[in-house]
Short mmCIF file of C-alpha atoms and ligand atoms in Angstrom, two decimals:
data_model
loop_
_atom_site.label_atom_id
_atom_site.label_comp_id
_atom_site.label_asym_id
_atom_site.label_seq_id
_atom_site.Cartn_x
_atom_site.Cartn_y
_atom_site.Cartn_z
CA UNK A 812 11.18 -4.47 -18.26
CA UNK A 813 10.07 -2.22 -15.25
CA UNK A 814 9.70 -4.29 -11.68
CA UNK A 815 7.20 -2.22 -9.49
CA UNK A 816 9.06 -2.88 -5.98
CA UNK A 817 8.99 0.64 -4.52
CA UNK A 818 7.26 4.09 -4.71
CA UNK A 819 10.75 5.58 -4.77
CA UNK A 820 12.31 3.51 -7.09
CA UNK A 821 9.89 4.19 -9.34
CA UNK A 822 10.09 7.84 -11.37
CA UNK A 823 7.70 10.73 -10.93
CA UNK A 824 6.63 10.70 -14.35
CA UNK A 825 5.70 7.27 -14.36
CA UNK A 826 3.84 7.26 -10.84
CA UNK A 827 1.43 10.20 -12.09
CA UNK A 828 0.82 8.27 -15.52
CA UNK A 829 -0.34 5.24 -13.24
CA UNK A 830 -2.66 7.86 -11.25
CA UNK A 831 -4.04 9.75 -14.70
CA UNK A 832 -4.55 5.87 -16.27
CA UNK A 833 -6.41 4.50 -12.98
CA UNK A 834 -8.25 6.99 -12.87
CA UNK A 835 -9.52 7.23 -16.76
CA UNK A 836 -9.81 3.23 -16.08
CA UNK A 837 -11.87 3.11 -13.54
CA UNK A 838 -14.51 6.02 -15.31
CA UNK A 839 -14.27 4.19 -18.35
CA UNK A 840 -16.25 0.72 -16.40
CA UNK A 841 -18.38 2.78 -14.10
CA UNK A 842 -21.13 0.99 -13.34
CA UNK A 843 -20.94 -2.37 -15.03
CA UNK A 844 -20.52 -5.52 -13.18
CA UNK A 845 -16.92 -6.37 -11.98
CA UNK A 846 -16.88 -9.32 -13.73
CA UNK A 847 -17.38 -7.42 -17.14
CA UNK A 848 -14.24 -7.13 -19.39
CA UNK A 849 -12.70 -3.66 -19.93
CA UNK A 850 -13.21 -2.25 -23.06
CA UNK A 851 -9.37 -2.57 -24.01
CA UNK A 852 -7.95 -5.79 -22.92
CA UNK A 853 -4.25 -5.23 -22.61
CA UNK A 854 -3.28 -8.66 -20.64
CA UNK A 855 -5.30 -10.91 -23.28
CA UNK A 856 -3.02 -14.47 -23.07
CA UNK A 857 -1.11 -13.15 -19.95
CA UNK A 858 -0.34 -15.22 -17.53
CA UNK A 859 0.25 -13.79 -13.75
CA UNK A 860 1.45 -15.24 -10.53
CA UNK A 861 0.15 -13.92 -7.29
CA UNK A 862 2.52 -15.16 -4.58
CA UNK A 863 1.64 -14.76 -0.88
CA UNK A 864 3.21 -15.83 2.39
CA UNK A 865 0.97 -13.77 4.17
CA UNK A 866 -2.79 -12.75 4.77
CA UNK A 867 -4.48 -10.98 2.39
CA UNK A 868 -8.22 -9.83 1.66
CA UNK A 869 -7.90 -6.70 -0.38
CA UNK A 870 -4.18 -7.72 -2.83
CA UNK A 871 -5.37 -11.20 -2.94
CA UNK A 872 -8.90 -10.04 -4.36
CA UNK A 873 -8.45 -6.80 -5.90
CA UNK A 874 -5.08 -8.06 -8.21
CA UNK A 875 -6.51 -10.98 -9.04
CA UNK A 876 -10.14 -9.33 -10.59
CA UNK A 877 -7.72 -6.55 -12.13
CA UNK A 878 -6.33 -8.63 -14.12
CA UNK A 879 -8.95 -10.78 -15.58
CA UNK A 880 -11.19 -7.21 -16.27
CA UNK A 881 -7.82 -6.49 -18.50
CA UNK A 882 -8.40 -10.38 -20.01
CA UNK A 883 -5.88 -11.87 -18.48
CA UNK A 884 -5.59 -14.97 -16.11
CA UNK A 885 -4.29 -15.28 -12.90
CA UNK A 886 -3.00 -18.28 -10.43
CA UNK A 887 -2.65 -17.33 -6.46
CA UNK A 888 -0.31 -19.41 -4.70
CA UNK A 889 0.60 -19.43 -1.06
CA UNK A 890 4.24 -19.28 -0.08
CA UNK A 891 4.35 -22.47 2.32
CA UNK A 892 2.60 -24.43 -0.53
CA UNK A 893 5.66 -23.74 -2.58
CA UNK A 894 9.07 -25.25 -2.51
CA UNK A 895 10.46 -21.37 -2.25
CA UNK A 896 8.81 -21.84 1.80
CA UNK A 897 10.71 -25.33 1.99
CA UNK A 898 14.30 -24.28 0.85
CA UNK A 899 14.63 -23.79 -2.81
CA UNK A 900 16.53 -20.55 -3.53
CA UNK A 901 14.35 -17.86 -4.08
CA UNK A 902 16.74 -16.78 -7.31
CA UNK A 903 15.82 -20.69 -8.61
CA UNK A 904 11.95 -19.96 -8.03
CA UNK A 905 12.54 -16.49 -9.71
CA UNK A 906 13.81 -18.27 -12.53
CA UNK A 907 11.43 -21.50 -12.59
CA UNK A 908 8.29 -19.08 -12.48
CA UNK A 909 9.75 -16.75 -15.44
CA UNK A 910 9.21 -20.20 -17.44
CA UNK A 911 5.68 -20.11 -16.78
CA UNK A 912 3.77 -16.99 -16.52
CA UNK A 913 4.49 -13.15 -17.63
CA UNK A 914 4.29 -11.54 -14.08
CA UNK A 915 4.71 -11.96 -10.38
CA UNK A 916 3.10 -9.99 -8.04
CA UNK A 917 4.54 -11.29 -4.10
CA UNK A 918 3.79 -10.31 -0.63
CA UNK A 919 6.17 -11.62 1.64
CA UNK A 920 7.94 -11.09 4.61
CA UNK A 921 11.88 -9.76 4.09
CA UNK A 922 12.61 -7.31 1.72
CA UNK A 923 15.19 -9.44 0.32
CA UNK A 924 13.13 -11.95 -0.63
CA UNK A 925 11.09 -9.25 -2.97
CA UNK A 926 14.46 -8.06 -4.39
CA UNK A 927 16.33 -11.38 -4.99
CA UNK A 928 13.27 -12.54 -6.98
CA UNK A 929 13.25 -9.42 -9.27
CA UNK A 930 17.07 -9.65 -9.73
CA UNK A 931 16.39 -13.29 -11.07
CA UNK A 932 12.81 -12.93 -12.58
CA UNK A 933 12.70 -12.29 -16.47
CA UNK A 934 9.39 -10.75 -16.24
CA UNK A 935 7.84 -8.30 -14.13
CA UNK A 936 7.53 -8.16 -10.40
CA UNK A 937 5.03 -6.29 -8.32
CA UNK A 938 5.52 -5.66 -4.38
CA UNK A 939 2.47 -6.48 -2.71
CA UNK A 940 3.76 -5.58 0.56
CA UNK A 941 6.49 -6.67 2.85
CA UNK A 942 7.82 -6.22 6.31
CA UNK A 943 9.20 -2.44 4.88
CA UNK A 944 7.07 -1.11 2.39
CA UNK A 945 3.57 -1.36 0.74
CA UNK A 946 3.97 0.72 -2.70
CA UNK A 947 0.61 -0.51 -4.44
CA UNK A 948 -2.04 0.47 -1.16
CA UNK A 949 -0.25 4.07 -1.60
CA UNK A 950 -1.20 4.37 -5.26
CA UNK A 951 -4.59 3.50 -4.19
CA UNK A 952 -4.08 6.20 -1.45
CA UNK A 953 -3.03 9.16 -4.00
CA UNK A 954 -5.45 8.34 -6.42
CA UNK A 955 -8.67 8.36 -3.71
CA UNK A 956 -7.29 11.66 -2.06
CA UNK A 957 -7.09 13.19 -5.75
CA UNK A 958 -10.79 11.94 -6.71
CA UNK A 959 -12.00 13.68 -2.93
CA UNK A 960 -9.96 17.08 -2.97
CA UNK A 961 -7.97 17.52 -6.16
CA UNK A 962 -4.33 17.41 -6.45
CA UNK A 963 -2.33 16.44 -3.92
CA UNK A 964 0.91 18.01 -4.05
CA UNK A 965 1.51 20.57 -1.31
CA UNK A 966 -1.07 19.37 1.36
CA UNK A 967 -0.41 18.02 4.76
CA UNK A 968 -0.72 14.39 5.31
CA UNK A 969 -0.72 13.10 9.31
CA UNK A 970 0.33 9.48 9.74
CA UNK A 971 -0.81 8.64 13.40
CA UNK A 972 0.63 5.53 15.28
CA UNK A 973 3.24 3.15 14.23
CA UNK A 974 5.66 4.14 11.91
CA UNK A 975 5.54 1.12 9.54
CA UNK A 976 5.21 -0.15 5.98
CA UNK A 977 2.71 1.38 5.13
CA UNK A 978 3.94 4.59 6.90
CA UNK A 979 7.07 4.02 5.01
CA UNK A 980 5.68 4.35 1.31
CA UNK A 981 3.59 6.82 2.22
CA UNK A 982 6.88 8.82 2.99
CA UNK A 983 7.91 7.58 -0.12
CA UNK A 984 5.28 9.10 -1.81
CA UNK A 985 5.91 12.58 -0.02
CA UNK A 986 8.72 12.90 -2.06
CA UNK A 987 7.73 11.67 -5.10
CA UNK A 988 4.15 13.45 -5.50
CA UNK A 989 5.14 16.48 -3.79
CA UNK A 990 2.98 16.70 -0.37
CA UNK A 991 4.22 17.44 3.54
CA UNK A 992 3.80 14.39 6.41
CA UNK A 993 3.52 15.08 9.77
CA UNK A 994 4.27 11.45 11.81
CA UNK A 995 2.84 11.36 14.99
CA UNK A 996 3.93 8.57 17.09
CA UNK A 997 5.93 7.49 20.02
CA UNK A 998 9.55 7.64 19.36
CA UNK A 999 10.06 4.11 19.51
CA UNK A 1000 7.83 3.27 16.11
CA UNK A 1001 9.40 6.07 14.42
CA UNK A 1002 9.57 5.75 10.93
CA UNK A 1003 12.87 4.42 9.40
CA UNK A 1004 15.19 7.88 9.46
CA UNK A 1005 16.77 7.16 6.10
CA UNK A 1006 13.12 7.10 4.91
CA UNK A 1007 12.78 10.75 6.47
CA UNK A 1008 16.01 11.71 5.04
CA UNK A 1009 15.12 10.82 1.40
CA UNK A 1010 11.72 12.34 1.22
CA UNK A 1011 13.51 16.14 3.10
CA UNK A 1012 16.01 15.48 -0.02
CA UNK A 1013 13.07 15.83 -2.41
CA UNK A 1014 11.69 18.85 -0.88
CA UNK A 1015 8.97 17.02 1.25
CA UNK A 1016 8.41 18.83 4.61
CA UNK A 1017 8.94 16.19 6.86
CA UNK A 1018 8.15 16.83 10.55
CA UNK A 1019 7.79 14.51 13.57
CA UNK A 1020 5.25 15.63 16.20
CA UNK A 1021 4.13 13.55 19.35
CA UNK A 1022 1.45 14.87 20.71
CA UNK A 1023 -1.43 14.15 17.75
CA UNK A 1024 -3.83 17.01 18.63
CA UNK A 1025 -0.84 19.38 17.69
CA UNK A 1026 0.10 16.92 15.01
CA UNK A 1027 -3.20 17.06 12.77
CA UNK A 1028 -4.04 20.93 13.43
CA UNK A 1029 -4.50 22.01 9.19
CA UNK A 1030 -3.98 18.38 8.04
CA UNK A 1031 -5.85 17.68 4.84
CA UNK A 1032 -5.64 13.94 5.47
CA UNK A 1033 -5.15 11.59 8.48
CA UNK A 1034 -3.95 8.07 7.93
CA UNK A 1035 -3.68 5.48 10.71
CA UNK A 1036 -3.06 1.58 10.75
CA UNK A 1037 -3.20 -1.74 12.46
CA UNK A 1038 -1.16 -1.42 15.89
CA UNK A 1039 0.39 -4.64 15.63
CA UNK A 1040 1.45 -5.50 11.94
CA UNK A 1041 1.17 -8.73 10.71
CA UNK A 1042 5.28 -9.12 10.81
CA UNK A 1043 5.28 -7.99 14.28
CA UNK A 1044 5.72 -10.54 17.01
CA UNK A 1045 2.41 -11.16 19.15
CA UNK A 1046 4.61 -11.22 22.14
CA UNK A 1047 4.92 -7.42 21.49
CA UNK A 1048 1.45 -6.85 21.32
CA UNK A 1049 -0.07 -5.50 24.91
CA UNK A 1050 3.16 -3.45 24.89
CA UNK A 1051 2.68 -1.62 21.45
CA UNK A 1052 -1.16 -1.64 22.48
CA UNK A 1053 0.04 0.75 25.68
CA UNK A 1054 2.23 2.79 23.97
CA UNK A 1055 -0.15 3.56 20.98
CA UNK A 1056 -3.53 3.95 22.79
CA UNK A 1057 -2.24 7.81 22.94
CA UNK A 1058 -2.97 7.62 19.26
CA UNK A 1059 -6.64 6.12 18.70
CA UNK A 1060 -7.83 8.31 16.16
CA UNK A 1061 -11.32 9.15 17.44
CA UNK A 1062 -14.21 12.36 16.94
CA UNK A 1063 -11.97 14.34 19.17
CA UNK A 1064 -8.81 14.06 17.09
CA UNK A 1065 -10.59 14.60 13.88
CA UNK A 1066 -12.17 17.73 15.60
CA UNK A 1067 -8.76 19.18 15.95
CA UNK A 1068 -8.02 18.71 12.50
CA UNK A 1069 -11.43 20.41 11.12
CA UNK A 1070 -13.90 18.85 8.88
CA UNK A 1071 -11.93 19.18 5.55
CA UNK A 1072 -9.52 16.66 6.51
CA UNK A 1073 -9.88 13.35 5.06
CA UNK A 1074 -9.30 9.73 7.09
CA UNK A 1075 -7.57 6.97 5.50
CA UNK A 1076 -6.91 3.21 6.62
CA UNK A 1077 -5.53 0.46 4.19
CA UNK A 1078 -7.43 -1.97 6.01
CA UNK A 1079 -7.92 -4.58 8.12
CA UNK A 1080 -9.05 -2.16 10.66
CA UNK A 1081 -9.49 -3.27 14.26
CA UNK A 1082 -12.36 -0.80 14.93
CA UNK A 1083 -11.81 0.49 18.23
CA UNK A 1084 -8.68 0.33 18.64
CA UNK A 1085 -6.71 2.59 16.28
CA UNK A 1086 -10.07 4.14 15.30
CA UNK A 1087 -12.99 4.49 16.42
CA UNK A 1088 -16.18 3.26 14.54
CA UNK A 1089 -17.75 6.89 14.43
CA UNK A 1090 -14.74 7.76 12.45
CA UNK A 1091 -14.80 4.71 10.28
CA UNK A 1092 -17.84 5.12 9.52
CA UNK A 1093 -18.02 9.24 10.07
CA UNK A 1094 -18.59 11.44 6.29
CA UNK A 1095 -15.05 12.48 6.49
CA UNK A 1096 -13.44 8.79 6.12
CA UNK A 1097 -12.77 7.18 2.49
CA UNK A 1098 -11.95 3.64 3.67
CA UNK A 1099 -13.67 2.05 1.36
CA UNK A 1100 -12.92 3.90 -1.52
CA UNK A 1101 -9.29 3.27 -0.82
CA UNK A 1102 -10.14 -0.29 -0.96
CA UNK A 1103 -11.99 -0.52 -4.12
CA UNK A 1104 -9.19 1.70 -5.58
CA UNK A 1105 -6.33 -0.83 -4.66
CA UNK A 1106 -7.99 -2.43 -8.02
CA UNK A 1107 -8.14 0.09 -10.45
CA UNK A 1108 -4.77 1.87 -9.10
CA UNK A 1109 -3.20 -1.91 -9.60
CA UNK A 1110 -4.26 -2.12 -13.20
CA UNK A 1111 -1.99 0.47 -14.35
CA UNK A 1112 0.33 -0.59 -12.37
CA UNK A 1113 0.33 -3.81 -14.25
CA UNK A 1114 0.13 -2.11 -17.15
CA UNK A 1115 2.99 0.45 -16.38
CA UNK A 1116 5.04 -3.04 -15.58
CA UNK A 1117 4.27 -4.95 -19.03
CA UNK A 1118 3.98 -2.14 -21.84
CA UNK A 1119 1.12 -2.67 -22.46
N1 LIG B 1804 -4.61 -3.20 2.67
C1 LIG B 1804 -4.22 -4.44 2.35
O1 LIG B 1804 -3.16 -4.68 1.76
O2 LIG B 1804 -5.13 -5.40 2.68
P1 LIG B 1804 -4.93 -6.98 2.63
O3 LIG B 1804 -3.96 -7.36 3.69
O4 LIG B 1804 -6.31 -7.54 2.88
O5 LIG B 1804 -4.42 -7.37 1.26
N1 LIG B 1805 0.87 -2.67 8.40
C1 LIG B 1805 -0.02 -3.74 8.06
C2 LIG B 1805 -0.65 -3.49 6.73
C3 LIG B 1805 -1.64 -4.56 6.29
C4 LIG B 1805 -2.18 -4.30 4.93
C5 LIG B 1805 0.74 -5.06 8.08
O1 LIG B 1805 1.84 -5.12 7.54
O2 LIG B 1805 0.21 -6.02 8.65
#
């Protein structure tokens, strides 16, 4: 029974099955209205828990529509609602919830929490983000790039700002599917080193680079995020805000890069800030195509996690 906690816990072979099947999935319902069944139903009488103890527009949304197009059903339940936010063990709740439905999806805040519950779970569990990774926005992120320029293996990613969750799987992901990242950032929010390490032992060219407009020169993608992550203390904020303001991606960064390169965000976006609006909204950004693939990307995910 296959947990889906990490990019690179998770094996090549498999992570390129879940791109091919998103990808046939999603052609396969072009068109139709989201609340239309697929034509294969795979999670007909399953039962899935989505657990969150933080915000969430896109997971919350996209997981829960993914599964009922693959006829399933779905309850969302918030963390501090639970007794797992008022002191029950987390293995207890692991096992308690493996009574009642086939798979848990969770975003929380400590990895720990993510791993204790899939040591104690019986079923499936999905990582919907924590404080260290976010596995299931970078499937969503391969399989856009792939439907925009082809394969990605061998081109040059640019993460610009903080090096954090999302910035971790996407290292992740460097290893696994074969592409370079450049991370561009003050040394400070540098990306967890081990992270680094792994993806250079899996042939990735990793390279850190802190001024951007050298940074993104040849990139075929540029990724940036929130400046303040939603695990990150507010009291933190005007100082991360001063030390990342080098790092607004705006017209003039893109212009280094050229018009080929693509711009990513996993959203929320706070326009202005760590982008502009003319990029957000500019012909070379796929924002919302990332967004709308968090569902199909998820569905084989789910999938990939049940058999089925
Ligand atoms: N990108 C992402 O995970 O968005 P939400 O926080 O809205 O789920
Ligand atoms: N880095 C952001 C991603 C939100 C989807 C956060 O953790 O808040």
């Amino acid at each position: 029974m296959p947990h889906f906690l990490d990019i690179h816990t998770t094996a090549k072979s498999d992570l390129r099955a879940m791109i091919d099947q998103a990808r046939d999935m999603k052609s396969a319902r072009a068109g139709r209205p989201k609340g239309t069944p697929d034509d294969e139903t795979p999670l007909t009488n399953h039962m899935v828990a989505l657990i969150f103890e933080k915000p969430s527009t896109r997971t919350r949304v996209s997981f829960d529509v993914g599964v009922r197009q693959m006829g399933g059903q779905t309850m969302v339940l918030s963390g501090s609602e639970m007794q797992l936010g008022h002191g029950e063990t987390i293995a207890d709740t692991a096992r308690v919830l493996s009574r009642y439905v086939d798979m848990i999806m969770i975003r929380t805040f400590e990895e720990s929490v993510l791993l204790e519950l899939s040591e104690y779970a019986s079923v499936p569990v999905i990582n919907g983000l924590t404080n260290r990774t976010h596995p299931c926005q970078i499937m969503a992120d391969i399989l856009t790039f792939e439907e925009h320029r082809g394969s990605i293996a061998g081109k040059k990613v640019v993460w610009v700002g903080d090096g954090n969750n999302v910035c971790a799987s996407f290292l992740h992901a460097a290893g696994q599917f074969g592409f370079n990242l450049t991370f561009s950032g003050p040394e400070v929010l540098d990306p967890d080193p081990e992270f680094v390490a792994l993806a250079r032992e899996q042939g990735a060219q990793i390279e850190i680079i802190r001024d951007p407009a050298r940074a993104v020169a040849g990139a075929d993608l540029i990724v940036a995020d929130t400046w303040v992550s939603m695990h990150d203390s507010q009291s933190n904020r005007e100082r991360r805000h001063n030390l990342l303001r080098p790092y607004q991606v705006n017209d003039a960064l893109m212009a280094k890069a050229g018009p080929d390169a693509l711009f990513m965000h996993c959203l929320p976006a706070h326009r202005e800030e760590e982008v502009t609006n003319a990029v957000m909204d500019g012909p070379q950004s796929v924002v919302f195509d990332e967004a709308e693939n968090r569902l199909h990307a998820q569905k084989a995910v789910m999938r990939y996690c049940l058999g089925l």
